[in-house]
Coordinates of C-alpha atoms in Angstrom, one line a residue:
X30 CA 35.0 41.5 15.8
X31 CA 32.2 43.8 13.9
X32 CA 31.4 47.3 14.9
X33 CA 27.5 47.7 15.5
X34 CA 26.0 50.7 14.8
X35 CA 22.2 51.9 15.7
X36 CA 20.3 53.0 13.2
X37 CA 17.4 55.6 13.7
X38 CA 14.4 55.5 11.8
X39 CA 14.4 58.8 9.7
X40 CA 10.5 59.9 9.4
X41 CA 9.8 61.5 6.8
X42 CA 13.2 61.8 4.8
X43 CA 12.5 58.9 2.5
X44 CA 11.4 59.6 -1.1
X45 CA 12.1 62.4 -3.7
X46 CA 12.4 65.8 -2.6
X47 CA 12.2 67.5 -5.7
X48 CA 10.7 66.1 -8.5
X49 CA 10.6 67.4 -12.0
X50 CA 7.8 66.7 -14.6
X51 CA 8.6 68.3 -18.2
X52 CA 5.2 69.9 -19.9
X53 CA 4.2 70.7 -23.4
X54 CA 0.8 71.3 -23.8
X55 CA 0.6 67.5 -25.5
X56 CA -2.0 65.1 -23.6
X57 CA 0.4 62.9 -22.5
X58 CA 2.1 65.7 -21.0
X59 CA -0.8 66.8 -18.8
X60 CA -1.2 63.3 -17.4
X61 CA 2.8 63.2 -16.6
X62 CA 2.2 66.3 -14.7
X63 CA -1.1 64.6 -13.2
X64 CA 0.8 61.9 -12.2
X65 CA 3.8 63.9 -11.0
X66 CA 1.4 65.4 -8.7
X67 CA 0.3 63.0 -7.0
X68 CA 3.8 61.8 -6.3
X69 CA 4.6 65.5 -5.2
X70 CA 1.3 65.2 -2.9
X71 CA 2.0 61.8 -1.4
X72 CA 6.2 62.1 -1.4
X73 CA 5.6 65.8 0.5
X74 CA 7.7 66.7 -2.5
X75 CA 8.5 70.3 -4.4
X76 CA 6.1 69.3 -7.9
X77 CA 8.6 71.3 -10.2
X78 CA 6.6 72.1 -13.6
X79 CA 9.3 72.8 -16.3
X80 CA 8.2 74.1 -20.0
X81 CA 11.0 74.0 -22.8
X82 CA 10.6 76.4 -24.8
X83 CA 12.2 75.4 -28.1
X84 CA 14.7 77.7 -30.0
X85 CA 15.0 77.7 -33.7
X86 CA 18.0 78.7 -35.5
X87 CA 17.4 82.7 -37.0
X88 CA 17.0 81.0 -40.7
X89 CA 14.6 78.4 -39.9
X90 CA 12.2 80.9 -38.0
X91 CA 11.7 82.9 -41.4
X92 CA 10.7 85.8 -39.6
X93 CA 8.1 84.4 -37.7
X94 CA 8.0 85.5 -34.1
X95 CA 9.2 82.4 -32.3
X96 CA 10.2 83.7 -28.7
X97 CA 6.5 85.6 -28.5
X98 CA 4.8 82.2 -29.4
X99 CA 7.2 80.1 -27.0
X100 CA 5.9 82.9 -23.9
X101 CA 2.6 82.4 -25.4
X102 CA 2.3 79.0 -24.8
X103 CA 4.4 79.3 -21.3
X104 CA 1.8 81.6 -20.0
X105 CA -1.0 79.4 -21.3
X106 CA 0.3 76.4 -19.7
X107 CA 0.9 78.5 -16.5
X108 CA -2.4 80.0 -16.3
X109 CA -3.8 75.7 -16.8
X110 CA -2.0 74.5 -14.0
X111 CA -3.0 77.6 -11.8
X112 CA -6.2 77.1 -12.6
X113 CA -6.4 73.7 -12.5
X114 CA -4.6 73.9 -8.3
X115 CA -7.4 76.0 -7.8
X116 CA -10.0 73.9 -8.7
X117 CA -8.4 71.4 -6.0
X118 CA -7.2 73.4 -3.5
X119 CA -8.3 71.9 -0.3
X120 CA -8.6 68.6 -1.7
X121 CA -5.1 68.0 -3.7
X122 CA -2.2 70.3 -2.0
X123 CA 0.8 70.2 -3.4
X124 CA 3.8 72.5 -3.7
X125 CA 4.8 73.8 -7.0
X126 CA 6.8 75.9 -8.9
X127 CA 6.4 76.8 -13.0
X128 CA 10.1 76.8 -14.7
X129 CA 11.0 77.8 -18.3
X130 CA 13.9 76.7 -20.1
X131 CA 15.1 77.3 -23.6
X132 CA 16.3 74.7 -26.0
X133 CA 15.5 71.6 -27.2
X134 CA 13.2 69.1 -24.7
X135 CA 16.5 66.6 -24.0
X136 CA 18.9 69.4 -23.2
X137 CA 16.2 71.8 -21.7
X138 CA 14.9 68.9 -18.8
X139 CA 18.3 67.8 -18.3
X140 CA 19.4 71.3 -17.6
X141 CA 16.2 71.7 -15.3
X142 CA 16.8 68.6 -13.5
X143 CA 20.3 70.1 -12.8
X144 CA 19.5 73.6 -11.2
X145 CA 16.5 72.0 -9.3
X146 CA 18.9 69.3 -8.2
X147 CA 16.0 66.9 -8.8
X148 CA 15.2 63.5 -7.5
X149 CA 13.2 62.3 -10.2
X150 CA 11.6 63.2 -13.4
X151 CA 8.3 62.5 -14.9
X152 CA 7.8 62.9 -18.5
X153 CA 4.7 61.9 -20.6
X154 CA 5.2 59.4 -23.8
X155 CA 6.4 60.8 -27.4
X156 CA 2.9 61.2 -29.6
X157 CA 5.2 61.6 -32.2
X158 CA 5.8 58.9 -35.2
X159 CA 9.4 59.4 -36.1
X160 CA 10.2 59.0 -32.1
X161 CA 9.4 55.2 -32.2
X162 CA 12.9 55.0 -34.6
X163 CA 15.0 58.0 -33.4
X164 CA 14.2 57.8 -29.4
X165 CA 12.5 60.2 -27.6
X166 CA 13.2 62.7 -24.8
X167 CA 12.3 59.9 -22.2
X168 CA 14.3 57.3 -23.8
X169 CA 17.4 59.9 -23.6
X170 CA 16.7 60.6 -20.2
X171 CA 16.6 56.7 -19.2
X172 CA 19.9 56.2 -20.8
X173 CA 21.6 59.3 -19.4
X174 CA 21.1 56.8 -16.1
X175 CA 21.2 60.4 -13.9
X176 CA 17.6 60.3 -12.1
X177 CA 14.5 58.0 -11.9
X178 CA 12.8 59.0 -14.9
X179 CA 8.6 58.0 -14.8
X180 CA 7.2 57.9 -18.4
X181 CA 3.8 57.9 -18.5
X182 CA 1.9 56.8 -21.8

């Protein structure tokens, strides 16, 4: 004899709740967080923008102010995508928060997709060369088999 159970229709529960989208500055990067976007918007999603800052080991800097140009570009990107949710407030509302973490792009979205306990992650394409042989940051993320991971070209 089997046990039935009723199920209820959940609205609204379906779908990524927190989805992360790493950004760089690159082109492909801006589209990943364009697309990410839209996800957020249609998934009624947290759009979780995360910017990793790279760190470079005290020799390899040679004196050059690494951490100040890091911020730099943090704040830059920031100020973009503030702008840019400006431009379509109104007509392309979404929730979203900016995150910086410091490390190398692998280690740095993995952590992120940790503390934000994401759902997914979006990343945009390598643009560089030596990727195609090595793997890049979305290949990584594929094979850590951990999330949905979206790369977009």
């Amino acid at each position: 004899m089997t046990e039935q159970h009723s199920h209820q229709f959940e609205r609204g529960t379906d779908g990524p709740k927190v989805i992360v989208v790493g950004v760089d500055g690159s082109d492909s990067s801006l589209r990943a967080a364009a697309y990410a976007g839209g996800l957020a918007r249609r998934q009624h999603a947290l759009l979780a923008v995360v910017y990793v800052q790279p760190v470079m080991a005290a020799g390899a800097a040679m004196g050059a102010p690494v951490a100040e140009t890091t911020d730099e570009i943090a704040e830059d990107l920031k100020a973009y995508i503030l702008d840019a949710t400006e431009r379509l407030k109104g007509i392309f509302d979404v929730r979203w928060e900016f995150h910086t973490f410091r490390g190398d792009p692998y280690s740095g979205l993995v952590k992120a997709a940790d503390e934000l306990k994401a759902d997914a992650v979006v990343v945009g394409a390598s643009e560089q060369a030596g990727h195609r042989i090595v793997g890049s940051v979305a290949v990584r993320l594929v094979k850590a088999g951990r999330w949905p991971v979206t790369v977009v070209p």
